[in-house]
């Protein structure tokens, strides 16, 4: 999924070693005491957190509650102020601040390679000691959600929510045609053929926005080849010529040729396919859990008839249906130079504690990162259904364009787009192999 990451992040991080301390200074973020308005306040150290949230939305409001409660605690000798930097400027401002040693004490980061660059530059506090002191904190997380937040076997961030890709389906259409949700690729292909023969669009699917088609293919590749082929690519030792990737290309073309996608799918972007499904014009949609709020919105024609299942298994495939594509969508890391590391850890525990994790699910509609039984009267039914599916999750693997970065990741997305437009998979992945070898490490 393309996230518009700033491509110069690695270069900016190099400034840590070469940029003068005076660059980009911002006096409002310098260390200082709180105003002398009382004994408790006088002892508090002023800290700063950067996030990429917009100032008004349900999740931001919940985060504001967390920070307000943190600042009111008398047992913590620090207070936190939050600076919202939404959109593209976020990483540029974060990196400039870190380079000038005026960065925030706590900040949001994407997982995997993005977080790893900060860890590699020794800019982050490892959380391993905190987990060792409080093992129940670490044990509270759902399996797999910390996997993408480590570097060289040390954990450097905790998530507050995560998103996964699943197969959503219209129960009403399935009932009309006496179909059951597909658990295998053969069943999926059978459902596609029945629906197409009856004039129903099987899958709301578009490739105009390349990442939307790519995330579908990433699920196919994992179910066919398991984790190893992509892990090897991530580690710089794999090849796009692996049979699982080639077969993935053929599967995408087979679905296309069997009428699985709308006729104009090459011209449809992400908004168009979401709207198509929401209006009941397609039977299935493979997308991320971030789309749940749209599916159950008041103007949705399917708000009471959406089901969700994991992406289907493949014959003789090495993948596991309890392996999910996604990412921890909001991760908090502590600056190695944080003014009060213990206080920062306390705030992380609050973000990931039951009280606010429950609010994130019930009010925000996001998937909580800890083991939590949701209140059925307060949580959207579709969120509950997906949460139940995730109880057996063994692993979370990250979107290719996030894990591999925008250069190689975006080229993968465009490779899938080209295959769907008719390019032979063998040729397409051979070109991607050449591209990757030329740009690996950039």
Coordinates of C-alpha atoms in Angstrom, one line a residue:
X1 CA 0.0 0.0 0.0
X2 CA 1.6 3.3 -1.0
X3 CA 1.9 5.6 2.0
X4 CA 3.7 8.5 0.4
X5 CA 6.8 7.9 2.5
X6 CA 9.5 10.6 2.2
X7 CA 12.2 8.9 0.0
X8 CA 15.0 10.9 1.5
X9 CA 14.6 9.5 5.0
X10 CA 17.9 7.7 5.0
X11 CA 19.8 10.8 3.8
X12 CA 18.1 12.9 6.5
X13 CA 19.1 10.5 9.2
X14 CA 22.7 10.8 8.1
X15 CA 22.5 14.4 9.2
X16 CA 22.5 13.1 12.8
X17 CA 26.2 12.7 12.5
X18 CA 27.0 15.9 10.5
X19 CA 24.3 18.6 11.3
X20 CA 25.2 21.3 13.9
X21 CA 23.1 21.3 17.0
X22 CA 22.0 24.9 16.1
X23 CA 20.2 23.8 12.9
X24 CA 16.4 23.8 13.0
X25 CA 16.3 24.7 16.7
X26 CA 12.9 25.4 18.1
X27 CA 12.9 27.0 21.5
X28 CA 9.4 25.8 22.4
X29 CA 10.7 22.2 22.5
X30 CA 13.8 22.8 24.6
X31 CA 14.1 21.3 28.1
X32 CA 12.6 23.4 30.8
X33 CA 10.5 23.4 33.9
X34 CA 6.8 23.8 33.9
X35 CA 5.5 27.2 35.2
X36 CA 5.5 27.4 39.0
X37 CA 1.8 27.0 39.6
X38 CA 2.0 24.4 42.3
X39 CA 4.4 22.0 44.1
X40 CA 3.6 19.0 41.8
X41 CA 3.8 21.1 38.6
X42 CA 7.2 22.6 39.6
X43 CA 8.8 19.2 39.6
X44 CA 7.6 18.1 36.2
X45 CA 9.9 17.9 33.1
X46 CA 8.3 19.2 29.9
X47 CA 8.3 16.6 27.1
X48 CA 7.1 16.6 23.5
X49 CA 5.5 14.0 21.3
X50 CA 5.1 14.2 17.5
X51 CA 2.3 12.5 15.7
X52 CA 0.8 12.5 12.2
X53 CA -2.8 12.7 13.3
X54 CA -5.2 15.4 12.3
X55 CA -6.5 17.5 15.2
X56 CA -10.1 16.3 15.1
X57 CA -11.0 12.6 14.5
X58 CA -12.1 9.9 16.9
X59 CA -8.7 8.3 17.4
X60 CA -7.0 11.7 17.9
X61 CA -9.6 12.5 20.6
X62 CA -8.8 9.2 22.4
X63 CA -5.1 9.9 22.2
X64 CA -5.7 13.4 23.7
X65 CA -7.6 11.7 26.6
X66 CA -4.5 9.5 27.2
X67 CA -2.1 12.4 27.3
X68 CA -4.4 14.5 29.6
X69 CA -4.6 11.6 32.1
X70 CA -0.9 11.1 31.9
X71 CA -0.3 14.8 32.6
X72 CA -2.6 14.7 35.6
X73 CA -0.7 11.8 37.2
X74 CA 1.1 12.8 40.4
X75 CA 3.3 9.7 40.3
X76 CA 4.9 10.8 37.0
X77 CA 7.4 13.7 37.1
X78 CA 6.9 14.7 33.5
X79 CA 4.2 16.2 31.3
X80 CA 3.7 15.7 27.6
X81 CA 2.6 18.2 24.9
X82 CA 1.6 16.9 21.5
X83 CA 2.5 18.4 18.1
X84 CA 0.3 17.2 15.2
X85 CA 2.0 17.1 11.8
X86 CA -0.3 15.4 9.4
X87 CA 0.6 14.3 5.9
X88 CA 3.8 14.4 3.9
X89 CA 5.6 17.0 6.1
X90 CA 5.7 14.7 9.1
X91 CA 8.9 12.8 8.4
X92 CA 10.7 15.8 7.0
X93 CA 10.1 17.7 10.2
X94 CA 10.8 14.7 12.4
X95 CA 14.1 14.0 10.7
X96 CA 15.2 17.6 10.8
X97 CA 14.5 17.8 14.5
X98 CA 16.3 14.5 15.2
X99 CA 19.3 15.6 13.1
X100 CA 19.6 18.8 15.1
X101 CA 19.1 17.0 18.4
X102 CA 15.9 18.9 19.0
X103 CA 13.6 16.0 18.1
X104 CA 10.6 14.9 20.2
X105 CA 10.9 12.7 23.2
X106 CA 8.2 10.4 21.8
X107 CA 7.0 10.0 18.2
X108 CA 5.0 7.9 15.8
X109 CA 6.8 5.8 13.2
X110 CA 5.8 3.3 10.6
X111 CA 7.1 -0.2 11.1
X112 CA 9.8 -2.4 9.6
X113 CA 12.3 -0.5 7.4
X114 CA 11.2 2.9 8.5
X115 CA 11.6 2.2 12.2
X116 CA 14.8 0.3 11.5
X117 CA 16.5 3.3 10.1
X118 CA 16.1 5.2 13.3
X119 CA 17.2 2.1 15.4
X120 CA 20.3 1.7 13.1
X121 CA 21.3 5.3 13.8
X122 CA 21.0 4.7 17.6
X123 CA 18.2 7.2 17.9
X124 CA 15.7 5.0 19.7
X125 CA 15.4 3.5 23.2
X126 CA 15.2 -0.3 23.2
X127 CA 12.1 -1.4 25.1
X128 CA 13.6 -4.8 26.0
X129 CA 14.6 -3.7 29.5
X130 CA 11.1 -2.4 30.2
X131 CA 9.6 -5.6 29.0
X132 CA 11.9 -7.6 31.2
X133 CA 10.9 -5.5 34.2
X134 CA 7.2 -5.9 33.3
X135 CA 6.8 -9.2 31.3
X136 CA 3.0 -9.0 31.6
X137 CA 3.0 -5.9 29.5
X138 CA 4.7 -7.8 26.7
X139 CA 2.5 -10.8 27.1
X140 CA -0.6 -8.6 26.8
X141 CA 0.0 -8.0 23.1
X142 CA -1.7 -10.1 20.3
X143 CA 0.7 -12.6 18.7
X144 CA 2.7 -11.1 15.9
X145 CA 2.0 -7.4 16.4
X146 CA 5.5 -6.7 17.7
X147 CA 7.3 -8.7 15.0
X148 CA 7.6 -5.7 12.7
X149 CA 8.8 -3.4 15.4
X150 CA 12.2 -4.9 16.1
X151 CA 15.7 -4.3 14.8
X152 CA 18.6 -6.8 15.4
X153 CA 16.4 -8.7 17.8
X154 CA 15.5 -5.7 20.0
X155 CA 12.0 -4.1 20.1
X156 CA 12.0 -0.4 19.6
X157 CA 8.3 0.6 19.5
X158 CA 4.8 -0.5 20.6
X159 CA 1.6 -0.2 18.5
X160 CA -1.7 1.2 19.6
X161 CA -3.7 -0.2 16.7
X162 CA -3.2 -2.3 13.6
X163 CA -4.8 -3.0 10.2
X164 CA -5.1 -6.2 8.3
X165 CA -6.3 -7.2 4.8
X166 CA -9.3 -9.6 4.7
X167 CA -12.0 -10.8 2.3
X168 CA -15.2 -8.9 2.9
X169 CA -18.4 -10.3 1.3
X170 CA -22.0 -9.3 0.8
X171 CA -24.1 -11.8 2.7
X172 CA -27.2 -10.9 0.8
X173 CA -25.7 -11.6 -2.6
X174 CA -24.2 -14.9 -1.4
X175 CA -27.6 -16.0 0.0
X176 CA -29.3 -15.0 -3.3
X177 CA -27.1 -17.4 -5.2
X178 CA -26.8 -20.1 -2.5
X179 CA -23.0 -19.5 -2.1
X180 CA -20.8 -20.0 0.9
X181 CA -17.8 -17.8 1.7
X182 CA -14.7 -19.3 0.0
X183 CA -12.1 -20.8 2.2
X184 CA -9.9 -22.1 -0.7
X185 CA -8.8 -20.8 -4.0
X186 CA -10.9 -23.5 -5.8
X187 CA -14.0 -22.3 -3.9
X188 CA -13.2 -18.7 -4.7
X189 CA -12.9 -19.5 -8.4
X190 CA -16.2 -21.4 -8.3
X191 CA -17.9 -18.5 -6.6
X192 CA -16.5 -16.1 -9.3
X193 CA -17.8 -18.3 -12.1
X194 CA -21.3 -18.6 -10.6
X195 CA -21.6 -14.9 -10.0
X196 CA -20.1 -13.9 -13.4
X197 CA -22.6 -16.2 -15.1
X198 CA -25.4 -14.5 -13.3
X199 CA -24.4 -11.0 -14.2
X200 CA -23.0 -10.1 -10.8
X201 CA -19.6 -8.5 -10.4
X202 CA -17.7 -11.0 -8.2
X203 CA -15.0 -8.7 -6.8
X204 CA -14.9 -4.9 -6.4
X205 CA -11.3 -4.6 -7.8
X206 CA -9.3 -1.8 -9.4
X207 CA -5.7 -1.4 -10.6
X208 CA -5.6 2.3 -11.5
X209 CA -4.2 2.9 -8.0
X210 CA -1.4 0.2 -8.2
X211 CA -1.2 -0.6 -4.5
X212 CA -4.9 -1.8 -4.4
X213 CA -4.2 -4.6 -6.8
X214 CA -0.8 -5.3 -5.3
X215 CA -2.2 -6.0 -1.8
X216 CA -4.5 -8.6 -3.3
X217 CA -1.5 -10.2 -5.1
X218 CA 0.6 -10.1 -1.9
X219 CA -2.0 -12.3 -0.2
X220 CA -1.9 -14.7 -3.1
X221 CA 1.9 -14.9 -3.0
X222 CA 1.9 -15.6 0.7
X223 CA -0.7 -18.4 0.4
X224 CA 1.2 -20.0 -2.4
X225 CA 4.8 -19.7 -1.1
X226 CA 4.5 -19.0 2.6
X227 CA 6.6 -16.5 4.4
X228 CA 10.1 -17.4 3.1
X229 CA 10.1 -15.9 -0.4
X230 CA 9.1 -12.5 0.8
X231 CA 11.3 -12.7 3.9
X232 CA 14.2 -13.4 1.6
X233 CA 13.5 -10.4 -0.5
X234 CA 13.2 -8.2 2.6
X235 CA 16.6 -9.5 3.8
X236 CA 18.3 -8.9 0.4
X237 CA 18.9 -12.5 -0.4
X238 CA 15.8 -13.5 -2.3
X239 CA 14.7 -13.4 -5.9
X240 CA 11.5 -12.3 -7.7
X241 CA 12.0 -15.3 -10.0
X242 CA 10.9 -17.6 -7.2
X243 CA 8.1 -19.8 -8.5
X244 CA 5.6 -18.5 -6.0
X245 CA 5.8 -15.0 -7.4
X246 CA 5.5 -16.2 -11.0
X247 CA 2.5 -18.3 -10.1
X248 CA 0.9 -15.3 -8.3
X249 CA 1.0 -13.5 -11.6
X250 CA -0.7 -16.3 -13.4
X251 CA -3.4 -16.5 -10.7
X252 CA -4.1 -12.8 -11.1
X253 CA -4.5 -13.3 -14.8
X254 CA -6.7 -16.4 -14.3
X255 CA -9.1 -14.4 -12.1
X256 CA -9.2 -11.6 -14.6
X257 CA -9.9 -14.1 -17.5
X258 CA -12.7 -15.7 -15.5
X259 CA -14.6 -12.4 -15.0
X260 CA -13.7 -11.9 -11.4
X261 CA -13.1 -8.1 -11.9
X262 CA -15.2 -5.3 -13.3
X263 CA -14.6 -4.8 -17.1
X264 CA -13.1 -1.4 -16.5
X265 CA -10.9 -2.5 -13.5
X266 CA -7.8 -0.9 -15.0
X267 CA -9.5 2.5 -14.8
X268 CA -10.9 2.1 -11.2
X269 CA -9.0 3.5 -8.2
X270 CA -9.4 2.7 -4.5
X271 CA -12.3 5.1 -3.9
X272 CA -14.2 3.7 -6.8
X273 CA -13.9 0.0 -5.7
X274 CA -14.9 0.9 -2.1
X275 CA -17.9 2.8 -3.4
X276 CA -18.8 -0.1 -5.7
X277 CA -18.9 -2.6 -2.8
X278 CA -20.6 -0.1 -0.4
X279 CA -23.4 0.3 -2.9
X280 CA -24.0 -3.4 -3.3
X281 CA -22.6 -3.5 -6.9
X282 CA -20.1 -6.3 -6.2
X283 CA -20.1 -9.5 -4.1
X284 CA -16.6 -9.3 -2.5
X285 CA -13.8 -6.9 -1.7
X286 CA -10.3 -7.7 -0.6
X287 CA -9.1 -4.7 1.4
X288 CA -7.9 -3.4 4.7
X289 CA -9.8 -3.1 7.9
X290 CA -9.5 0.7 7.6
X291 CA -12.5 0.4 5.2
X292 CA -14.9 -0.9 7.8
X293 CA -16.1 2.5 8.8
X294 CA -17.2 3.1 5.2
X295 CA -18.9 -0.2 4.9
X296 CA -21.0 0.4 8.0
X297 CA -21.6 4.1 7.5
X298 CA -25.2 5.4 7.5
X299 CA -25.2 5.8 3.7
X300 CA -23.9 2.3 3.1
X301 CA -26.4 0.0 1.3
X302 CA -24.7 -3.1 2.8
X303 CA -24.1 -1.9 6.4
X304 CA -26.2 -4.8 7.8
X305 CA -25.0 -7.5 5.4
X306 CA -21.2 -7.6 5.4
X307 CA -19.3 -10.7 6.4
X308 CA -15.5 -11.1 6.7
X309 CA -13.1 -14.1 6.4
X310 CA -9.4 -14.6 6.0
X311 CA -8.0 -14.7 2.5
X312 CA -8.4 -18.2 1.1
X313 CA -5.8 -21.0 1.1
X314 CA -4.2 -22.4 -2.0
X315 CA -3.9 -26.1 -3.1
X316 CA -0.5 -27.4 -1.9
X317 CA 0.3 -23.9 -0.8
X318 CA 2.9 -23.3 2.0
X319 CA 1.0 -20.3 3.4
X320 CA -1.2 -20.4 6.5
X321 CA -4.6 -18.7 6.7
X322 CA -3.7 -17.5 10.1
X323 CA -1.0 -15.3 8.5
X324 CA -2.3 -11.9 7.8
X325 CA -1.1 -9.1 5.6
X326 CA -1.2 -5.7 7.3
X327 CA 0.7 -3.4 9.6
X328 CA 0.7 -1.9 13.0
X329 CA -0.7 1.4 11.8
X330 CA 0.2 3.6 14.7
X331 CA 3.5 2.9 16.5
X332 CA 5.1 4.8 19.3
X333 CA 8.9 5.0 19.7
X334 CA 10.9 6.7 22.4
X335 CA 13.8 8.9 21.5
X336 CA 17.1 7.6 23.0
X337 CA 17.7 11.2 24.3
X338 CA 14.2 11.5 25.9
X339 CA 14.3 13.8 28.9
X340 CA 12.5 11.2 31.1
X341 CA 12.6 7.7 29.7
X342 CA 10.7 6.1 32.5
X343 CA 7.9 8.6 32.0
X344 CA 7.8 7.9 28.3
X345 CA 7.5 4.2 29.1
X346 CA 4.5 4.9 31.4
X347 CA 2.8 6.8 28.6
X348 CA 3.3 3.8 26.2
X349 CA 1.7 1.5 28.8
X350 CA -1.3 3.8 28.9
X351 CA -1.7 3.8 25.1
X352 CA -1.6 0.0 25.1
X353 CA -3.5 -0.6 28.3
X354 CA -7.0 -2.1 28.4
X355 CA -8.8 1.2 29.2
X356 CA -7.7 3.0 26.0
X357 CA -7.4 -0.1 23.8
X358 CA -11.1 -0.7 24.5
X359 CA -11.9 2.9 23.5
X360 CA -9.8 2.6 20.3
X361 CA -12.0 -0.4 19.3
X362 CA -15.4 0.8 20.5
X363 CA -15.2 4.5 19.6
X364 CA -12.5 4.5 16.9
X365 CA -13.4 1.2 15.1
X366 CA -9.8 0.2 15.0
X367 CA -8.4 -3.2 15.9
X368 CA -6.8 -3.3 19.4
X369 CA -3.3 -4.6 19.7
X370 CA -3.8 -6.4 23.0
X371 CA -5.8 -9.6 23.9
X372 CA -9.2 -8.0 24.7
X373 CA -12.7 -9.2 24.7
X374 CA -14.8 -6.5 23.1
X375 CA -18.1 -5.3 24.4
X376 CA -20.6 -6.4 21.8
X377 CA -23.0 -3.7 22.7
X378 CA -20.5 -0.9 22.0
X379 CA -18.3 -2.3 19.2
X380 CA -19.3 -2.5 15.5
X381 CA -20.3 -6.0 14.7
X382 CA -18.0 -6.2 11.7
X383 CA -15.1 -5.1 13.9
X384 CA -16.0 -7.8 16.4
X385 CA -16.2 -10.4 13.6
X386 CA -12.8 -9.5 12.3
X387 CA -11.4 -9.5 15.8
X388 CA -12.7 -13.1 16.3
X389 CA -10.9 -14.1 13.1
X390 CA -7.7 -12.7 14.4
X391 CA -7.6 -14.6 17.7
X392 CA -5.6 -17.4 15.9
X393 CA -3.2 -15.0 14.2
X394 CA 0.3 -16.5 14.0
X395 CA 2.0 -13.8 12.0
X396 CA 1.6 -10.4 10.4
X397 CA 3.5 -9.6 7.3
X398 CA 3.8 -6.1 6.0
X399 CA 2.8 -4.5 2.7
X400 CA 5.5 -4.8 0.2
X401 CA 5.7 -1.1 -0.5
X402 CA 6.1 -0.4 3.2
X403 CA 8.6 -3.2 4.0
X404 CA 10.7 -2.7 0.9
X405 CA 10.4 1.1 0.7
X406 CA 8.9 3.3 -2.0
X407 CA 11.5 2.6 -4.7
X408 CA 11.3 -1.2 -4.9
X409 CA 7.9 -1.4 -3.3
X410 CA 6.3 0.9 -5.8
X411 CA 8.0 -0.9 -8.7
X412 CA 6.4 -4.2 -7.4
X413 CA 3.0 -2.4 -7.4
X414 CA 3.5 -1.4 -11.0
X415 CA 4.7 -4.9 -11.9
X416 CA 1.3 -6.3 -10.8
X417 CA -0.5 -3.6 -12.7
X418 CA 1.4 -4.5 -15.8
X419 CA 0.6 -8.2 -15.4
X420 CA -3.0 -7.4 -15.1
X421 CA -2.8 -5.4 -18.3
X422 CA -1.4 -8.4 -20.1
X423 CA 2.3 -8.6 -19.5
X424 CA 3.6 -12.2 -19.1
X425 CA 4.4 -12.8 -15.4
X426 CA 7.8 -14.3 -16.2
X427 CA 8.9 -11.2 -18.1
X428 CA 7.4 -8.8 -15.6
X429 CA 9.1 -10.4 -12.6
X430 CA 12.4 -10.7 -14.6
X431 CA 12.3 -6.9 -15.1
X432 CA 11.5 -6.4 -11.4
X433 CA 14.5 -8.6 -10.5
X434 CA 16.8 -6.4 -12.6
X435 CA 15.3 -3.2 -11.1
X436 CA 15.7 -4.6 -7.6
X437 CA 19.3 -5.5 -8.1
X438 CA 20.1 -2.0 -9.4
X439 CA 18.3 -0.2 -6.6
X440 CA 18.7 -2.5 -3.6
X441 CA 19.9 -0.5 -0.6
X442 CA 18.6 2.9 -2.0

